[in-house]
PDB file of C-alpha atoms in Angstrom:
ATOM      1  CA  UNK A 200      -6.109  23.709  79.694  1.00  0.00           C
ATOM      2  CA  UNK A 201      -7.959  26.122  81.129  1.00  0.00           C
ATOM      3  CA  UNK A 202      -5.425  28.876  81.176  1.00  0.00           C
ATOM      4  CA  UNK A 203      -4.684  28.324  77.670  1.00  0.00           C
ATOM      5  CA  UNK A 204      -8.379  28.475  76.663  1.00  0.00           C
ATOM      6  CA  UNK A 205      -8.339  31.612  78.717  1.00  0.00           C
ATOM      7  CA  UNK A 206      -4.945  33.022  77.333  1.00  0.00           C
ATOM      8  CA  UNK A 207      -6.245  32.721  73.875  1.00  0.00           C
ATOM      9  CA  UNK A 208      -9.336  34.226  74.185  1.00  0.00           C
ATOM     10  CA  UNK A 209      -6.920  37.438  75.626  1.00  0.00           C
ATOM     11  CA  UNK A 210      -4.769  37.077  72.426  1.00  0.00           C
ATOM     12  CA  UNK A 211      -7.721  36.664  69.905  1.00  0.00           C
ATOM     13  CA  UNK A 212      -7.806  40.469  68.405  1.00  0.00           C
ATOM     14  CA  UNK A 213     -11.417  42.201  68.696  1.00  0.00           C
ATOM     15  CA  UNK A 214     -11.495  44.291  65.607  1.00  0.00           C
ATOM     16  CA  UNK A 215      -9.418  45.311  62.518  1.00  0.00           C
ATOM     17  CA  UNK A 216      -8.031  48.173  61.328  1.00  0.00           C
ATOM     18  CA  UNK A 217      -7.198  49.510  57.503  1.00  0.00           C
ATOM     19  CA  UNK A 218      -4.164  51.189  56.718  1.00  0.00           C
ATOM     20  CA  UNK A 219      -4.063  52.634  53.180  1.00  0.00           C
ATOM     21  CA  UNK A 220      -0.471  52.638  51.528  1.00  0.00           C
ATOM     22  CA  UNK A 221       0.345  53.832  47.934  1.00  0.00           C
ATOM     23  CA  UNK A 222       3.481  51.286  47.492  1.00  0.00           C
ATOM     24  CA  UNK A 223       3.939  47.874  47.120  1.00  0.00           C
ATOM     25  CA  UNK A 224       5.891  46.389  49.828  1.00  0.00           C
ATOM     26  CA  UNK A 225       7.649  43.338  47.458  1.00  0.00           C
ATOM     27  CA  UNK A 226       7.895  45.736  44.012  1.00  0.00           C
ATOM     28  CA  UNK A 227       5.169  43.481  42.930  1.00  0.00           C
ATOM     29  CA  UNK A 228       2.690  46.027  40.267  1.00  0.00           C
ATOM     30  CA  UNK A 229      -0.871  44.428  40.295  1.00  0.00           C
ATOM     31  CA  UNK A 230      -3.805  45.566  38.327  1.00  0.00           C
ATOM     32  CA  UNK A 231      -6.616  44.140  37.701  1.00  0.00           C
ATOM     33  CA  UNK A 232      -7.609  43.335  33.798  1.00  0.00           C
ATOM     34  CA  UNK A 233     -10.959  42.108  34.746  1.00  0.00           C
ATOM     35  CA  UNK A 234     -13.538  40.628  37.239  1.00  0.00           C
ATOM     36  CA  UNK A 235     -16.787  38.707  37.773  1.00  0.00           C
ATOM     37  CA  UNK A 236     -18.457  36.483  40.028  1.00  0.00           C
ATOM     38  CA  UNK A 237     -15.919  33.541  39.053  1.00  0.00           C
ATOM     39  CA  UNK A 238     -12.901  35.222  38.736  1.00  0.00           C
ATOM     40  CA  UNK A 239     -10.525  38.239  39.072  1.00  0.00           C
ATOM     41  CA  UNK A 240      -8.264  38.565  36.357  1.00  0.00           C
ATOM     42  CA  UNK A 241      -4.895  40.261  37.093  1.00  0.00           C
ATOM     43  CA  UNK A 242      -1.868  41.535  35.717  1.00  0.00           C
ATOM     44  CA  UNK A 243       1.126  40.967  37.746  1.00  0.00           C
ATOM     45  CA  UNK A 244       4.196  43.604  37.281  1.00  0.00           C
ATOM     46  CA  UNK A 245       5.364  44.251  33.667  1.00  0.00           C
ATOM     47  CA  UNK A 246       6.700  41.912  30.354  1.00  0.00           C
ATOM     48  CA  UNK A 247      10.085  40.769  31.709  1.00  0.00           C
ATOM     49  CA  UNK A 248      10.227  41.597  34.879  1.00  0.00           C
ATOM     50  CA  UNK A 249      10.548  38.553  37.460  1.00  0.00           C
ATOM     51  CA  UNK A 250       7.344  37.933  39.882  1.00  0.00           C
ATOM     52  CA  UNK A 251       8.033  35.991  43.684  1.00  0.00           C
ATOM     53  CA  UNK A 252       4.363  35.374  43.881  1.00  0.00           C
ATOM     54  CA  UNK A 253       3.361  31.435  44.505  1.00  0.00           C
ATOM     55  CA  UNK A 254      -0.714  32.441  44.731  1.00  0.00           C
ATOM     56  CA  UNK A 255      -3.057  34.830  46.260  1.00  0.00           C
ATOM     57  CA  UNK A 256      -6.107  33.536  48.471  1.00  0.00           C
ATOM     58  CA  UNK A 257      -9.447  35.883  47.959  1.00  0.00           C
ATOM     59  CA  UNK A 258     -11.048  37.008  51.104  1.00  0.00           C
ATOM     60  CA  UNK A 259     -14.048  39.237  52.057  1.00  0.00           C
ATOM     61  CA  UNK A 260     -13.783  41.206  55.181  1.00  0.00           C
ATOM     62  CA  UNK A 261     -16.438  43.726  55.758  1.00  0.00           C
ATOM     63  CA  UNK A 262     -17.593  44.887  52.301  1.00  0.00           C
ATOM     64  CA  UNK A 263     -13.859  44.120  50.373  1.00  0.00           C
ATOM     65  CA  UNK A 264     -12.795  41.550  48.532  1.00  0.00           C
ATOM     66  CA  UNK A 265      -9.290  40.926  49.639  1.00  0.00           C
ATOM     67  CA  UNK A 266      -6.276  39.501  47.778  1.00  0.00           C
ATOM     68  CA  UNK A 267      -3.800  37.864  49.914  1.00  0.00           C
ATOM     69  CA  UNK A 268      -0.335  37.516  48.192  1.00  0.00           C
ATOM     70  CA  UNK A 269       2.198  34.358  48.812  1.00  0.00           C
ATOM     71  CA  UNK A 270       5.539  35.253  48.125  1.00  0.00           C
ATOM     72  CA  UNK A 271       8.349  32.913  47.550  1.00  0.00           C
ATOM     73  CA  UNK A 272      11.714  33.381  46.305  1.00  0.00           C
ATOM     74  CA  UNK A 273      11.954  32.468  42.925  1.00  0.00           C
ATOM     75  CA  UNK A 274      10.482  34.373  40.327  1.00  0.00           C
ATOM     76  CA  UNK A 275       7.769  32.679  38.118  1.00  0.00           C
ATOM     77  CA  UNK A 276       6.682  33.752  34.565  1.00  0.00           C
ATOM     78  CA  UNK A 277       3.232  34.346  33.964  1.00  0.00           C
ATOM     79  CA  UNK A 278       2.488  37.709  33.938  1.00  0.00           C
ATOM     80  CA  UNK A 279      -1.499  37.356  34.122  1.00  0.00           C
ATOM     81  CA  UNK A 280      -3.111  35.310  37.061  1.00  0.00           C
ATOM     82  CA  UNK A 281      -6.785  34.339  37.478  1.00  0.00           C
ATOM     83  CA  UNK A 282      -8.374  34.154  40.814  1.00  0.00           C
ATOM     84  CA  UNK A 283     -11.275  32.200  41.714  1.00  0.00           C
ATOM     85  CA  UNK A 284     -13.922  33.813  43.528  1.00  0.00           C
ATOM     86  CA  UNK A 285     -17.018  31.707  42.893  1.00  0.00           C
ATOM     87  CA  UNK A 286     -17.335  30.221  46.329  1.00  0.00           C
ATOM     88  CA  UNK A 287     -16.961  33.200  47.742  1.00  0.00           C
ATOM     89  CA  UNK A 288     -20.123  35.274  49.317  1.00  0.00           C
ATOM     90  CA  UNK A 289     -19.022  38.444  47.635  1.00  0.00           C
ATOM     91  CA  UNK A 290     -21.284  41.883  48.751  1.00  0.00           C
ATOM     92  CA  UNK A 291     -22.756  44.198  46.800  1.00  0.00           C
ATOM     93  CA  UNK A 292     -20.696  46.467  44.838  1.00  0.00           C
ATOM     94  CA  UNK A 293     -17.385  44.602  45.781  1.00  0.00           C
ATOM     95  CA  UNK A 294     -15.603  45.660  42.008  1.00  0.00           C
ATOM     96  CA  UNK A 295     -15.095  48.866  43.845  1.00  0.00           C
ATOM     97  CA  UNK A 296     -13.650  47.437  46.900  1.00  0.00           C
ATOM     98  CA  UNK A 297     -10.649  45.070  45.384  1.00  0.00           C
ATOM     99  CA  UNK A 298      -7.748  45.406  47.680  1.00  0.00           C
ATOM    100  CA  UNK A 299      -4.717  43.987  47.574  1.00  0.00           C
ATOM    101  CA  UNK A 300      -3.379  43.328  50.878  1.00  0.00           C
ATOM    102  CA  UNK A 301       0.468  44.268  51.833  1.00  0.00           C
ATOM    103  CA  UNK A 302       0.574  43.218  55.244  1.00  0.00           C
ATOM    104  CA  UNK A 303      -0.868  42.026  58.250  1.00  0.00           C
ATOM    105  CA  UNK A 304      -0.087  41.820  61.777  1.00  0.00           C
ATOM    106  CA  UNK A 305      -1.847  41.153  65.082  1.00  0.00           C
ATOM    107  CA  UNK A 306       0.432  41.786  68.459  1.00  0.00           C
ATOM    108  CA  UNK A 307       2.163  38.806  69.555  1.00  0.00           C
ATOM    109  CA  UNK A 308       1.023  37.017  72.080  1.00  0.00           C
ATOM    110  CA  UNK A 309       3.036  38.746  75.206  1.00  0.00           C
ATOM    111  CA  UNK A 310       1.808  41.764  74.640  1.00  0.00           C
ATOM    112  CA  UNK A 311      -0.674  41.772  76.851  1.00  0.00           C
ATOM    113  CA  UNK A 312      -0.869  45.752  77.277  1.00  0.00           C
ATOM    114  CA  UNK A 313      -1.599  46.113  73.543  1.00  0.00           C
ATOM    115  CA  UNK A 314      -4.793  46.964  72.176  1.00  0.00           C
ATOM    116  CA  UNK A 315      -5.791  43.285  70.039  1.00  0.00           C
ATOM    117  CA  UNK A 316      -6.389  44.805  66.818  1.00  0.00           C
ATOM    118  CA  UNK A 317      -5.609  42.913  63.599  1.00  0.00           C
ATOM    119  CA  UNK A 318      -4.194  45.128  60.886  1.00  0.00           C
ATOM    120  CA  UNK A 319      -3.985  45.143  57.380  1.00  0.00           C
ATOM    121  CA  UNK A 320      -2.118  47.258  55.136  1.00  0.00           C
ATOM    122  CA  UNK A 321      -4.210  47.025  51.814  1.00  0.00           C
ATOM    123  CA  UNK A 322      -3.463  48.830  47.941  1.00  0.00           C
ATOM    124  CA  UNK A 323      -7.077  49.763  46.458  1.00  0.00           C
ATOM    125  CA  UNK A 324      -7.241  48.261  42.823  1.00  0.00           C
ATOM    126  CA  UNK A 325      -9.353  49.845  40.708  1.00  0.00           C
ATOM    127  CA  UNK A 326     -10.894  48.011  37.278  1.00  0.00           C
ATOM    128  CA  UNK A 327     -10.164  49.440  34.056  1.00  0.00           C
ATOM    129  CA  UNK A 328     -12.874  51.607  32.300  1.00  0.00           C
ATOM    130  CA  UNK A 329     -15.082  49.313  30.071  1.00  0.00           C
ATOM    131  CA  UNK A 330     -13.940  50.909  26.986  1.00  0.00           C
ATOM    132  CA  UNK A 331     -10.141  50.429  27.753  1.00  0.00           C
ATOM    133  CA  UNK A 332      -7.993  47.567  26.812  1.00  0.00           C
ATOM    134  CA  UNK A 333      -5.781  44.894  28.886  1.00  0.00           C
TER     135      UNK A 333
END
């Protein structure tokens, strides 16, 4: 019991690290139409065009608000998709830090030579200008 107590504590990783990538990973397009203290309003890829997405869970980490995508592998139809973010703690000027995350990986557990460093490859999503239209 011990051991594993111990073993885990080894595994847990220490920090995290941001990778910045310009493509999406599943051809998914995301932008975001709109966003408040209840809810971030997305568009997700165009008219026509099937979407594998089954939902996204909001997270803040550090000063981002983070979208994590659940892919499955039948497309759906809605285009638009509202998040909830009210029970969230969000920080100060979070609009500016909307990320969409597309990955994440922490070294497996037998890699005990590895540095334990959590990483996430995140797309920055920027709000429209107030005078544009969704």
């Amino acid at each position: 019991m011990i051991a594993c107590i111990a073993l885990a504590g080894c595994t847990t990783p220490k920090r995290t690290r941001f990778v910045d990538v310009q493509s999406t990973v599943y051809g998914t397009k995301i932008a975001v139409i709109d966003a408040d203290e209840a809810v971030v309003r997305l568009r997700v890829s165009g008219p026509n065009e099937p979407v594998f997405l089954a939902m996204v869970e909001p997270r803040v980490i550090a000063d981002g608000l983070y979208l994590f995508p659940s892919y499955i592998n039948k497309p759906v139809v809605s285009e638009r998709l509202e998040v909830p973010v009210v029970e969230l703690d969000l920080p100060a000027e979070w609009r500016d830090r909307i990320f969409w995350v597309e990955g994440e990986s922490v070294p497996r557990w037998f890699q005990v030579f590895r540095e334990r460093v959590r990483t996430i490859e995140r797309r920055h999503l920027e709000l429209p200008d107030a005078h544009e239209s969704s």
